[in-house]
Every structure is written in C-alpha cells, then in structure tokens.
Coordinates of N, CA and C in Angstrom, one line a residue:
X1233 N 11.6 8.7 -11.9 CA 13.2 8.1 -11.8 C 13.9 8.8 -11.0
X1234 N 13.8 10.2 -11.2 CA 14.9 10.6 -10.8 C 14.3 11.6 -9.4
X1235 N 12.9 11.5 -9.2 CA 12.4 11.4 -7.9 C 12.8 10.4 -6.8
X1236 N 12.8 9.4 -7.4 CA 13.0 7.8 -6.6 C 14.5 8.5 -6.4
X1237 N 15.1 8.5 -7.1 CA 16.9 8.4 -6.9 C 16.7 9.7 -5.6
X1238 N 16.3 10.8 -5.6 CA 16.1 11.9 -4.4 C 15.7 11.7 -3.5
X1239 N 14.9 10.5 -3.5 CA 13.9 10.1 -2.0 C 15.2 9.3 -1.4
X1240 N 15.6 8.8 -2.1 CA 17.1 7.5 -1.7 C 18.1 8.3 -0.9
X1241 N 18.0 9.5 -1.1 CA 19.6 10.4 -0.4 C 19.0 11.1 0.9
X1242 N 20.1 11.1 1.4 CA 19.4 11.8 2.7 C 19.0 13.1 2.8
X1243 N 18.2 13.5 3.3 CA 17.5 14.9 3.4 C 18.0 15.9 4.3
X1244 N 17.7 17.1 4.2 CA 17.9 17.9 4.9 C 16.9 18.4 5.8
X1245 N 17.2 19.3 7.1 CA 16.0 19.9 7.9 C 15.9 19.0 8.9
X1246 N 14.9 19.2 10.0 CA 14.6 18.5 11.2 C 13.3 17.5 11.3
X1247 N 12.6 18.4 10.4 CA 10.9 17.9 10.6 C 10.2 17.7 8.8
X1248 N 9.3 16.6 8.9 CA 8.8 16.2 7.9 C 8.1 17.5 7.3
X1249 N 8.4 17.3 5.5 CA 7.9 18.4 5.1 C 6.1 18.9 5.0
X1250 N 5.5 20.0 4.9 CA 4.5 20.2 5.4 C 3.8 20.9 3.8
X1251 N 4.2 20.2 2.9 CA 3.9 20.3 1.7 C 2.2 19.8 1.6
X1252 N 1.6 20.1 0.7 CA 0.2 19.4 0.0 C 0.6 19.5 -1.6
X1253 N 0.6 18.2 -1.9 CA 1.2 17.9 -3.4 C -0.1 17.3 -4.2
X1254 N -0.1 18.2 -5.2 CA -1.4 17.5 -6.3 C -1.1 17.2 -7.6
X1255 N -1.9 16.3 -8.1 CA -1.9 15.9 -9.9 C -3.1 15.8 -10.1
X1256 N -2.9 16.1 -11.5 CA -4.4 15.9 -12.0 C -4.7 14.6 -12.8
X1257 N -5.2 13.7 -13.1 CA -5.1 12.5 -13.5 C -6.3 11.9 -14.0
X1258 N -6.1 11.4 -15.4 CA -6.8 10.9 -16.5 C -6.3 9.7 -16.5
X1259 N -7.1 8.2 -16.2 CA -6.8 6.8 -16.1 C -6.5 6.5 -17.2
X1260 N -5.4 6.0 -17.4 CA -4.8 5.0 -19.0 C -5.7 3.6 -18.8
X1261 N -6.8 3.2 -19.6 CA -6.9 1.9 -19.6 C -6.2 1.0 -19.8
X1262 N -4.9 1.0 -20.6 CA -4.3 -0.3 -20.7 C -3.9 -0.3 -19.3
X1263 N -3.0 0.5 -18.5 CA -2.3 0.6 -17.4 C -3.3 0.0 -16.3
X1264 N -4.1 0.6 -16.5 CA -5.3 0.2 -15.2 C -5.9 -1.8 -15.5
X1265 N -5.7 -1.8 -17.0 CA -5.9 -3.4 -17.5 C -4.9 -4.6 -16.5
X1266 N -3.0 -3.9 -17.1 CA -2.2 -4.4 -16.4 C -2.0 -4.7 -15.0
X1267 N -2.7 -3.8 -14.2 CA -2.7 -3.5 -12.8 C -3.7 -4.3 -12.3
X1268 N -5.1 -4.4 -13.0 CA -6.1 -5.1 -12.3 C -5.9 -6.7 -12.5
X1269 N -5.1 -6.9 -13.6 CA -4.7 -8.4 -13.9 C -3.4 -9.1 -13.1
X1270 N -2.7 -8.1 -12.9 CA -1.6 -8.6 -11.7 C -2.1 -8.9 -10.2
X1271 N -3.0 -7.9 -10.1 CA -3.6 -8.1 -8.4 C -4.6 -8.7 -8.1
X1272 N -5.0 -9.6 -9.5 CA -6.4 -10.5 -9.6 C -7.8 -9.5 -9.5
X1273 N -7.8 -8.6 -9.8 CA -9.3 -7.9 -10.0 C -9.8 -8.3 -11.4
X1274 N -11.1 -8.2 -11.1 CA -12.0 -8.4 -12.6 C -11.8 -7.0 -13.3
X1275 N -11.6 -6.7 -14.3 CA -11.5 -5.7 -15.1 C -12.9 -5.2 -15.5
X1276 N -13.0 -4.1 -15.0 CA -14.2 -3.6 -14.7 C -14.4 -1.9 -14.9
X1277 N -15.3 -1.5 -14.8 CA -15.4 0.1 -15.3 C -14.8 0.9 -13.6
X1278 N -15.2 -0.2 -12.7 CA -14.5 0.9 -11.4 C -13.0 0.2 -11.1
X1279 N -12.6 1.3 -10.8 CA -10.9 1.1 -10.2 C -10.7 0.6 -8.9
X1280 N -9.7 -0.7 -8.9 CA -9.6 -1.8 -7.6 C -9.4 -0.5 -6.6
X1281 N -10.0 -1.0 -5.5 CA -10.0 0.2 -4.2 C -8.3 0.7 -4.0
X1282 N -7.1 -0.1 -4.1 CA -5.9 -0.3 -3.7 C -5.4 1.0 -5.3
X1283 N -5.7 1.0 -6.2 CA -5.3 1.6 -7.1 C -4.7 3.4 -7.0
X1284 N -5.7 4.3 -6.5 CA -5.5 5.2 -6.1 C -4.1 5.8 -5.4
X1285 N -3.8 4.5 -4.9 CA -2.5 4.7 -3.9 C -1.2 4.4 -5.0
X1286 N -1.8 3.9 -6.1 CA -0.4 4.1 -7.5 C -0.4 5.4 -7.5
X1287 N -1.4 6.0 -7.9 CA -1.5 7.2 -8.2 C -1.1 8.0 -7.7
X1288 N -1.1 7.9 -6.5 CA -0.6 8.8 -5.7 C 1.0 8.7 -5.1
X1289 N 1.5 7.1 -5.4 CA 2.8 7.1 -5.6 C 4.0 8.1 -5.6
X1290 N 4.0 8.5 -7.1 CA 4.9 10.0 -7.6 C 4.8 10.8 -6.3
X1291 N 3.4 11.2 -5.6 CA 3.3 12.6 -4.9 C 4.0 11.9 -3.4
X1292 N 4.1 10.9 -3.1 CA 4.7 10.1 -1.4 C 6.4 10.2 -2.3
X1293 N 6.5 9.7 -3.4 CA 8.2 10.0 -3.4 C 8.9 11.5 -3.2
X1294 N 7.8 12.3 -3.9 CA 8.8 13.9 -4.1 C 8.6 14.3 -2.6
X1295 N 7.7 14.0 -1.6 CA 7.3 14.5 -0.4 C 8.6 13.4 0.6
X1296 N 9.1 12.2 0.0 CA 10.1 11.8 0.6 C 11.5 12.5 0.4
X1297 N 11.6 12.9 -0.8 CA 12.5 13.8 -1.0 C 12.9 14.7 -0.4
X1298 N 12.1 15.4 0.4 CA 12.1 16.9 1.0 C 12.3 16.6 2.5
X1299 N 12.3 15.0 2.6 CA 12.3 14.5 4.2 C 13.8 14.6 4.8
X1300 N 14.0 14.7 5.7 CA 15.2 14.8 7.0 C 16.0 13.6 6.6
X1301 N 15.6 12.7 5.9 CA 16.2 11.1 6.0 C 16.1 10.5 4.9
X1302 N 17.0 9.4 4.5 CA 17.0 8.6 3.2 C 15.7 7.9 3.1
X1303 N 14.8 7.9 2.3 CA 13.9 6.7 2.2 C 14.1 4.9 2.3
X1304 N 15.6 4.7 1.9 CA 15.9 4.1 2.4 C 16.2 3.0 4.1
X1305 N 15.4 2.1 3.9 CA 15.3 1.7 5.4 C 13.9 1.8 6.0
X1306 N 13.1 2.8 5.3 CA 12.2 2.9 5.8 C 11.0 1.9 5.4
X1307 N 9.9 1.4 6.0 CA 8.9 0.1 6.1 C 8.1 0.2 5.8
X1308 N 6.8 0.0 4.6 CA 5.3 0.4 5.2 C 5.1 -0.6 6.2
X1309 N 4.8 -0.1 7.2 CA 4.0 -0.8 8.4 C 2.4 -1.6 8.3
X1310 N 1.9 -0.3 8.1 CA -0.1 -0.5 7.8 C -0.6 0.3 6.7
X1311 N -2.2 0.1 6.4 CA -2.5 1.0 5.5 C -3.8 0.6 5.8
X1312 N -4.5 2.0 5.1 CA -5.7 1.7 5.7 C -6.5 2.9 4.7
X1313 N -7.5 2.5 3.8 CA -8.1 2.9 2.7 C -9.7 3.2 3.3
X1314 N -10.0 4.4 2.6 CA -11.8 4.5 2.7 C -11.7 5.0 1.8
X1315 N -12.7 4.2 1.0 CA -13.7 4.7 -0.3 C -14.9 5.1 -0.1
X1316 N -15.4 5.7 -0.4 CA -16.7 6.3 -0.2 C -17.9 6.1 -1.2
X1317 N -17.1 5.8 -2.4 CA -18.0 5.4 -3.3 C -17.3 5.0 -4.4
X1318 N -17.3 3.8 -5.6 CA -16.4 3.8 -6.1 C -15.7 4.5 -7.2
X1319 N -14.6 4.5 -7.6 CA -14.2 5.4 -8.4 C -14.6 4.7 -9.7
X1320 N -14.7 5.4 -10.9 CA -15.1 5.3 -12.2 C -14.2 5.5 -13.4
X1321 N -13.9 4.5 -14.3 CA -12.7 5.0 -15.1 C -13.5 6.0 -16.2
X1322 N -12.6 6.5 -16.5 CA -13.3 8.0 -17.6 C -13.5 9.0 -16.5
X1323 N -13.5 9.0 -15.1 CA -13.5 10.0 -14.2 C -12.5 10.6 -14.3
X1324 N -12.4 12.4 -14.1 CA -11.2 13.1 -14.1 C -10.5 13.0 -12.4
X1325 N -9.8 12.7 -12.2 CA -9.4 12.6 -11.1 C -8.1 13.7 -10.0
X1326 N -8.5 14.6 -9.1 CA -7.6 15.1 -8.3 C -6.9 14.7 -7.3
X1327 N -5.8 14.5 -7.4 CA -4.8 13.2 -6.3 C -4.0 14.0 -5.0
X1328 N -4.6 14.1 -4.5 CA -3.5 15.2 -3.1 C -2.6 14.1 -2.3
X1329 N -1.5 14.5 -1.8 CA -0.8 13.6 -0.8 C 0.0 14.7 0.3
X1330 N -0.2 14.7 1.4 CA 0.2 14.9 2.6 C 1.2 13.9 3.1
X1331 N 2.2 14.6 4.4 CA 2.6 13.9 5.2 C 2.6 14.2 6.4
X1332 N 2.1 13.0 7.7 CA 2.1 13.9 9.1 C 2.7 13.0 9.9
X1333 N 2.8 13.5 10.7 CA 3.9 12.6 11.7 C 4.6 13.7 12.5
X1334 N 6.0 13.0 13.6 CA 6.1 12.2 13.6 C 5.5 10.8 15.1
X1335 N 5.3 9.8 15.6 CA 4.8 9.4 16.2 C 5.4 8.3 16.8
X1336 N 5.5 8.5 18.3 CA 6.5 7.1 18.9 C 6.0 5.7 18.4
X1337 N 7.0 4.9 18.3 CA 6.9 3.6 17.8 C 7.8 2.7 18.7
X1338 N 7.7 1.3 18.8 CA 8.4 0.6 19.5 C 9.5 0.0 19.2
X1339 N 9.4 0.5 18.0 CA 11.0 0.3 16.9 C 11.5 1.5 16.2
X1340 N 11.2 2.9 16.5 CA 11.3 4.1 16.2 C 10.2 4.9 16.2
X1341 N 10.0 5.5 14.8 CA 8.8 6.7 14.9 C 8.4 6.3 13.8
X1342 N 7.0 6.8 13.5 CA 5.9 6.6 12.2 C 5.7 7.9 11.5
X1343 N 5.5 8.1 10.2 CA 4.8 8.9 10.0 C 3.9 8.7 8.8
X1344 N 2.8 9.5 8.2 CA 1.8 8.4 7.6 C 1.6 9.5 6.2
X1345 N 1.7 9.0 4.8 CA 1.1 9.2 3.8 C -0.1 9.7 3.5
X1346 N -1.0 10.7 3.7 CA -2.3 11.0 3.8 C -2.7 11.2 1.9
X1347 N -3.4 10.1 1.8 CA -3.8 10.7 0.0 C -5.0 10.5 0.2
X1348 N -5.7 11.7 -1.0 CA -7.2 11.8 -1.2 C -7.4 11.3 -2.6
X1349 N -8.3 11.5 -3.1 CA -8.6 11.4 -4.4 C -10.4 11.8 -4.5
X1350 N -10.0 13.0 -5.5 CA -11.3 14.0 -6.1 C -11.7 14.0 -7.1
X1351 N -13.6 13.8 -7.5 CA -13.9 14.1 -8.5 C -14.6 15.4 -8.4
X1352 N -14.0 16.4 -8.8 CA -14.1 17.9 -8.9 C -14.2 17.6 -7.3
X1353 N -15.5 18.3 -6.7 CA -15.0 18.8 -5.2 C -15.5 17.6 -4.4
X1354 N -16.0 16.5 -4.8 CA -16.5 15.7 -4.0 C -14.9 14.1 -3.8
X1355 N -14.9 13.8 -2.6 CA -13.9 13.4 -1.9 C -14.2 11.9 -2.4
X1356 N -13.7 11.0 -2.8 CA -14.3 9.9 -2.8 C -13.1 8.5 -2.8
X1357 N -11.9 9.1 -2.4 CA -11.0 8.1 -1.8 C -10.6 8.7 -1.1
X1358 N -9.8 8.0 0.2 CA -8.6 8.5 1.1 C -7.6 7.1 1.4
X1359 N -6.2 7.6 1.4 CA -5.2 6.1 2.1 C -4.6 7.0 2.7
X1360 N -4.0 6.0 3.8 CA -3.3 6.2 4.8 C -2.5 5.1 5.1
X1361 N -0.9 5.4 4.9 CA -0.3 4.8 4.6 C 1.2 4.8 5.7
X1362 N 1.3 4.3 6.8 CA 1.8 4.3 8.0 C 3.6 3.4 7.7
X1363 N 4.3 4.1 7.6 CA 5.9 4.0 7.5 C 6.2 4.1 8.9
X1364 N 7.3 3.3 9.0 CA 7.9 3.2 10.0 C 9.7 3.7 9.6
X1365 N 10.6 4.8 10.4 CA 11.6 4.6 10.0 C 12.0 4.0 11.6
X1366 N 12.9 3.3 11.8 CA 13.4 2.8 12.4 C 14.9 3.4 12.8
X1367 N 14.7 3.4 14.4 CA 15.7 3.7 15.0 C 15.2 3.3 16.7
X1368 N 15.7 4.8 17.4 CA 15.6 4.2 18.8 C 14.0 4.1 19.4
X1369 N 13.6 3.4 19.7 CA 11.7 3.2 20.1 C 11.7 3.6 21.3
X1370 N 10.4 3.3 21.8 CA 9.7 3.7 23.0 C 8.6 2.3 23.3
X1371 N 9.7 1.8 24.1 CA 8.9 0.1 24.6 C 7.4 0.4 25.5
X1372 N 7.5 2.0 25.9 CA 6.0 2.0 26.4 C 4.8 2.1 25.5
X1373 N 5.2 2.3 24.1 CA 3.8 2.0 23.6 C 3.3 0.3 23.1
X1374 N 2.0 0.8 22.8 CA 1.1 -0.7 23.4 C 1.6 -1.4 22.3
X1375 N 1.5 -3.1 22.3 CA 1.5 -3.5 20.7 C 0.2 -3.8 20.5
X1376 N 0.0 -3.8 19.2 CA -1.0 -4.2 18.5 C -2.1 -5.2 19.0
X1377 N -3.6 -5.4 19.1 CA -4.4 -5.8 19.6 C -3.9 -7.4 19.0
X1378 N -4.2 -8.3 19.7 CA -4.2 -9.9 19.3 C -5.2 -9.9 17.9
X1379 N -4.6 -10.7 17.1 CA -5.5 -10.8 15.5 C -5.7 -12.6 15.7
X1380 N -7.0 -13.1 15.8 CA -7.3 -14.0 15.0 C -7.2 -14.5 14.3
X1381 N -6.3 -15.7 12.8 CA -6.6 -15.2 11.9 C -7.4 -16.1 11.2
X1382 N -8.4 -15.8 10.3 CA -9.1 -16.9 9.8 C -8.4 -17.8 9.1
X1383 N -9.6 -19.0 9.1 CA -8.9 -20.5 8.7 C -8.8 -20.3 7.1
X1384 N -7.7 -21.0 6.7 CA -7.5 -21.0 5.3 C -8.5 -20.9 4.0
X1385 N -8.7 -20.4 3.4 CA -9.6 -20.5 1.9 C -8.8 -20.9 0.6
X1386 N -7.7 -20.4 0.9 CA -7.1 -20.4 -0.6 C -5.5 -20.5 -0.4
X1387 N -4.9 -20.7 -1.3 CA -3.5 -20.8 -1.7 C -2.9 -20.2 -2.6
X1388 N -2.2 -19.7 -2.6 CA -1.1 -18.5 -4.1 C 0.2 -18.8 -3.7
X1389 N 0.6 -19.0 -5.1 CA 2.2 -19.0 -5.3 C 2.1 -17.5 -5.9
X1390 N 3.5 -17.1 -5.3 CA 4.2 -15.8 -5.7 C 4.9 -16.1 -6.3
X1391 N 5.4 -15.6 -7.6 CA 6.3 -15.8 -8.7 C 7.4 -15.0 -8.1
X1392 N 8.6 -15.3 -8.8 CA 10.1 -14.9 -8.1 C 10.2 -13.7 -9.0
X1393 N 9.3 -13.0 -9.7 CA 9.5 -11.9 -10.8 C 8.4 -11.2 -10.1
X1394 N 7.7 -11.3 -9.2 CA 6.2 -10.3 -8.9 C 6.9 -9.1 -8.7
X1395 N 8.0 -8.9 -7.6 CA 8.6 -7.5 -7.4 C 8.3 -6.6 -8.8
X1396 N 9.4 -6.9 -9.6 CA 9.6 -6.6 -11.0 C 8.6 -6.1 -11.4
X1397 N 7.4 -6.8 -11.8 CA 6.2 -7.1 -12.8 C 5.6 -5.8 -11.7
X1398 N 5.5 -5.5 -10.6 CA 4.6 -4.9 -9.5 C 5.2 -3.4 -9.7
X1399 N 6.7 -3.6 -9.9 CA 7.0 -2.1 -9.6 C 7.0 -1.4 -11.4
X1400 N 6.9 -2.6 -12.2 CA 6.1 -1.7 -13.8 C 5.0 -1.4 -13.8
X1401 N 4.1 -1.7 -12.6 CA 2.3 -1.2 -12.9 C 2.5 0.0 -11.8
X1402 N 3.4 -0.2 -10.8 CA 3.0 0.9 -9.5 C 4.4 1.9 -9.5
X1403 N 5.3 1.9 -10.0 CA 6.3 2.7 -9.9 C 7.2 2.7 -8.6
X1404 N 6.7 2.0 -7.8 CA 7.5 1.5 -6.7 C 8.5 0.6 -7.2
X1405 N 9.7 1.6 -7.2 CA 10.9 0.6 -7.7 C 11.6 0.5 -6.6
X1406 N 11.4 0.2 -5.2 CA 12.9 0.0 -4.4 C 13.3 -1.3 -4.6
X1407 N 14.7 -1.5 -4.0 CA 15.6 -2.3 -4.6 C 15.2 -3.9 -4.2
X1408 N 14.5 -3.5 -2.8 CA 14.1 -5.1 -1.9 C 13.5 -5.7 -2.8
X1409 N 12.5 -5.4 -3.7 CA 11.7 -5.9 -4.4 C 12.1 -6.4 -5.8
X1410 N 13.3 -6.3 -6.0 CA 13.5 -6.3 -7.5 C 14.6 -7.4 -8.2
X1411 N 15.1 -7.8 -7.1 CA 16.5 -8.6 -6.9 C 17.2 -9.1 -6.1
X1412 N 17.1 -10.4 -6.2 CA 17.7 -11.1 -4.8 C 19.1 -10.1 -4.3
X1413 N 20.2 -9.8 -5.4 CA 21.5 -9.0 -4.6 C 21.0 -7.9 -4.4
X1414 N 20.0 -6.7 -4.8 CA 20.1 -5.5 -4.2 C 19.0 -5.9 -2.8
X1415 N 18.4 -7.1 -2.7 CA 17.4 -7.3 -1.6 C 18.2 -7.7 -0.7
X1416 N 19.5 -8.6 -0.8 CA 20.3 -8.8 -0.2 C 21.3 -7.7 0.6
X1417 N 21.7 -6.4 0.1 CA 22.7 -5.8 0.0 C 21.7 -5.0 1.4
X1418 N 20.3 -5.2 1.1 CA 19.3 -4.2 2.3 C 19.1 -5.1 3.3
X1419 N 19.5 -6.4 3.6 CA 19.1 -7.1 4.7 C 18.1 -8.4 4.1
X1420 N 17.7 -8.5 3.3 CA 17.0 -9.6 2.8 C 17.3 -10.5 2.2
X1421 N 16.8 -12.0 2.9 CA 17.7 -13.3 1.9 C 17.5 -13.0 0.9
X1422 N 15.9 -12.8 0.0 CA 15.9 -12.6 -1.3 C 14.9 -11.6 -1.3
X1423 N 14.6 -11.2 -3.0 CA 13.6 -10.3 -3.1 C 12.1 -10.1 -2.0
X1424 N 11.4 -9.3 -1.9 CA 10.2 -9.0 -1.2 C 9.1 -8.9 -2.1
X1425 N 8.1 -9.6 -1.7 CA 6.4 -8.9 -2.3 C 6.2 -7.5 -1.4
X1426 N 5.9 -6.6 -2.8 CA 5.2 -5.2 -2.3 C 4.1 -5.6 -1.4
X1427 N 4.3 -4.8 -0.3 CA 3.2 -5.0 0.6 C 1.4 -4.6 0.0
X1428 N 1.4 -3.7 -0.5 CA 0.1 -3.1 -1.1 C -0.2 -4.2 -2.5
X1429 N 0.5 -4.7 -3.0 CA 0.5 -5.9 -4.0 C -0.3 -7.1 -3.0
X1430 N 0.5 -7.0 -1.9 CA -0.7 -8.5 -1.1 C -1.6 -7.6 -0.8
X1431 N -1.8 -6.3 0.1 CA -3.2 -6.1 -0.1 C -4.3 -6.0 -0.9
X1432 N -3.6 -5.7 -1.9 CA -4.4 -5.5 -3.0 C -4.9 -7.2 -3.7
X1433 N -4.4 -7.7 -3.9 CA -4.5 -9.3 -4.0 C -5.5 -9.8 -3.0
X1434 N -5.6 -9.3 -1.5 CA -6.5 -9.8 -0.5 C -7.9 -9.2 -0.7
X1435 N -7.5 -7.9 -1.4 CA -9.1 -7.4 -1.5 C -9.5 -7.6 -3.0
X1436 N -9.0 -8.2 -3.7 CA -9.7 -8.9 -5.0 C -10.3 -10.0 -5.1
X1437 N -10.4 -11.0 -3.3 CA -10.5 -12.0 -3.6 C -11.9 -11.6 -2.4
X1438 N -12.3 -10.7 -2.2 CA -13.2 -10.4 -1.2 C -14.6 -9.8 -1.7
X1439 N -15.7 -9.7 -1.4 CA -16.8 -9.2 -1.9 C -16.9 -8.0 -1.2
X1440 N -16.9 -6.9 -1.9 CA -16.4 -5.4 -1.4 C -17.7 -4.7 -1.7
X1441 N -18.1 -3.8 -0.3 CA -19.3 -2.7 -0.6 C -19.0 -1.8 -1.4
X1442 N -19.8 -1.2 -1.7 CA -19.4 0.7 -2.4 C -18.6 1.1 -1.7
X1443 N -19.3 1.3 -0.6 CA -18.2 2.4 0.6 C -18.0 1.4 1.6
X1444 N -16.6 1.7 2.2 CA -16.2 0.7 3.0 C -14.7 1.4 4.0
X1445 N -14.4 0.9 4.7 CA -13.1 1.1 5.2 C -12.4 -0.1 5.3
X1446 N -11.0 -0.2 5.2 CA -10.2 -1.1 5.2 C -8.9 -1.2 5.8
X1447 N -8.2 -1.7 6.7 CA -7.1 -2.0 7.4 C -6.4 -2.9 7.2
X1448 N -5.2 -2.8 7.2 CA -4.3 -4.3 6.5 C -2.8 -3.6 8.1
X1449 N -2.4 -4.7 8.5 CA -1.3 -4.5 9.2 C -0.3 -5.4 8.6
X1450 N 0.9 -5.4 8.2 CA 1.7 -5.5 7.2 C 2.9 -7.0 8.6
X1451 N 3.0 -7.7 8.9 CA 3.6 -8.4 9.5 C 5.0 -8.9 9.1
X1452 N 5.2 -9.9 8.2 CA 6.3 -10.2 7.9 C 6.7 -10.5 6.4
X1453 N 7.4 -9.8 5.8 CA 7.4 -9.8 4.4 C 7.0 -11.3 3.3
X1454 N 6.8 -11.4 2.2 CA 6.3 -12.9 1.5 C 7.7 -12.3 1.3
X1455 N 8.6 -13.6 0.7 CA 9.8 -13.8 -0.1 C 9.7 -14.3 -1.3
X1456 N 10.3 -13.9 -2.3 CA 10.1 -14.2 -3.9 C 11.1 -15.1 -4.0
X1457 N 10.7 -16.5 -4.5 CA 9.2 -16.9 -4.6 C 8.6 -17.7 -3.2
X1458 N 7.4 -17.7 -3.0 CA 6.8 -18.3 -2.3 C 5.8 -18.8 -2.4
X1459 N 4.9 -20.0 -1.5 CA 3.4 -20.1 -1.5 C 3.2 -20.0 -0.2
X1460 N 1.7 -18.9 -0.2 CA 1.5 -18.5 1.2 C 0.1 -18.8 0.9
X1461 N -0.8 -18.8 2.0 CA -2.2 -19.3 2.3 C -3.1 -17.9 2.8
X1462 N -4.1 -17.9 2.6 CA -5.1 -16.5 2.4 C -6.3 -17.2 3.3
X1463 N -7.3 -16.7 3.9 CA -8.0 -16.9 4.8 C -9.2 -15.6 5.3
X1464 N -10.1 -15.5 5.1 CA -11.2 -14.3 5.0 C -12.7 -15.3 5.8
X1465 N -13.0 -14.3 6.5 CA -14.4 -14.9 7.6 C -14.9 -13.5 7.8
X1466 N -15.8 -13.3 7.1 CA -16.6 -11.9 7.6 C -16.2 -11.0 7.3
X1467 N -15.4 -10.1 8.3 CA -14.8 -8.7 8.2 C -13.1 -9.0 8.6
X1468 N -13.1 -10.0 8.8 CA -11.3 -10.2 9.1 C -10.7 -10.8 7.6
X1469 N -9.4 -10.7 7.1 CA -8.9 -11.8 6.5 C -7.6 -11.7 6.8
X1470 N -6.4 -12.7 6.4 CA -5.5 -12.5 6.5 C -4.4 -13.4 5.3
X1471 N -3.3 -13.6 5.0 CA -2.4 -13.4 4.6 C -1.5 -14.4 5.4
X1472 N -1.8 -15.5 5.7 CA -0.9 -15.9 7.5 C 0.4 -16.0 7.4
X1473 N 0.7 -15.4 8.7 CA 2.3 -15.1 8.7 C 2.6 -13.8 8.2
X1474 N 1.8 -12.8 7.0 CA 2.8 -11.7 6.8 C 1.4 -11.0 6.9
X1475 N 0.2 -10.9 6.8 CA -0.7 -9.7 6.6 C -2.2 -9.9 7.5
X1476 N -2.7 -9.1 8.1 CA -4.1 -8.8 8.8 C -4.6 -8.2 8.4
X1477 N -6.1 -8.1 8.4 CA -6.7 -7.2 7.7 C -8.1 -6.9 8.4
X1478 N -8.7 -6.3 8.4 CA -10.2 -6.0 8.9 C -11.1 -5.0 8.1
X1479 N -12.2 -5.3 7.5 CA -12.9 -4.4 6.4 C -14.2 -3.9 7.7
X1480 N -14.8 -2.7 7.4 CA -15.7 -2.1 7.6 C -16.4 -1.6 6.8
X1481 N -18.0 -2.0 6.6 CA -18.8 -1.1 5.9 C -19.4 -0.3 6.1
X1482 N -19.2 0.9 5.1 CA -20.0 2.4 5.9 C -21.3 2.4 5.0
X1483 N -21.8 3.0 6.4 CA -23.1 3.5 6.2 C -23.7 4.3 4.9
X1484 N -24.5 3.7 4.0 CA -25.0 4.5 2.7 C -25.2 5.8 2.7

C-alpha cells in the first residue's frame, strides 16, 4: 500500500528509473484460485498467462515510485505477453521488472514495463505493458493499423463491483477502478474495469497453445456495470469497442 501511495506522488529527476527489480515468488494456490475464478479461467496446474503480470505489479509500482511524474493520469494502452511454455503451480519463479521509454505518441509519450518470469535460469514468460503519460503529443506518429473486429460470439455482464474484486486479487488499487466517486474525481463518469482483467477474460475464452505471443490494444474503458460483446475468429479477438487483440502461435 505504501508503494502504491508513493507512486501516486510526483517524482524527482528527468528520466525513467534504470533499475532492474527482482522478487522470488512461490504461487499461493488459494490466491491463484481466486484470480482464475474472477477472470474466467478453468482452475488447473498451469498458471493463467496473465497471472505473472499480477506477480510483477509490486515491482511496477516500485518503479513508478522512482519516476519523475505521478502515476495519476498514466493510462495502460497496450499489452503484449510472450509465453514460451506454460508456468506450473508449484514452480518457484523469479520475477524481474524494468522500465523503458520514452517513445513519442500522438497524445503524449509512452513507456513500457518489461516483466520476465524465470524458473531457475529458464525464461518462461515475458510481459510488455505499454503506458501513456498524457501531454504534448506528436501528430506525426502513425496511427495503429485498422482492425476489423470479428463477429460477436458471446455477451458478458460486467458487475459494478468488478473493479474492487479485481483490485483484491491483483493489488492494482487505482481509484478509477474502485468507486464511482473516486473515478469521477479523475474524469470518468463511473468506475471502469481494469484493462488486464479484460485481457484475462478474453484469453480465458480462447483455446491457447502452449507457446504463443498475444498482443492487445485497449480502446475505450468498460464502465461499471456494463454489458459487452466478445468475438473471436482464428488469431483475432475483440471486446467490441473496448479491446482489440491478436494471437500468434510460437514454434515448438
């Protein structure tokens, strides 16, 4: 909690921190079950592919606490995961995180949290969370390529308490997700769903290979409560109006 509060305060310096932070993790089976249930994954010995992002969250907050700006107003706009093989419950994991950037963007500048999970010396998982620090942008930066969303294959009801429930399993207690009052203070009409819950819910609906790369772009936030539609077709999937994603199977 102290790390989260520190990240919300203005930092010092002019550049992003160059630290490589590390934590050793043994996954708690009860916490994993709570996360899997909330995100729609079947409970099994393999970790959901989005779960290592949660394990890296304390390191992300520690890095933000060293950044030259407050975390308030930073927006997670894209996320890429590379899973080299499934991570298994019972494996001891070494999680590392660093930050890279800045890169120009049409609405400010972006930076990435780069997270890796290893079992002993084996790199098994990588995550790249792209965040936008809003400000003076660069209109010369190309727009993302057009994405044709697949047709609707499912409809989801997203409950009004989802933000608080996901915060309890992820540690991400950004006030925009927790309550309408705190969300309104930061410019949203209601609390919004966490982007990584939305990505996790999508992946829980797909048939995933053992080794893959999956990238999503977050479009518009999901206001809580909401009813949204999901579609998937081959390697493309979407929560219509909110998320666009692509999955690529990696060679064995």
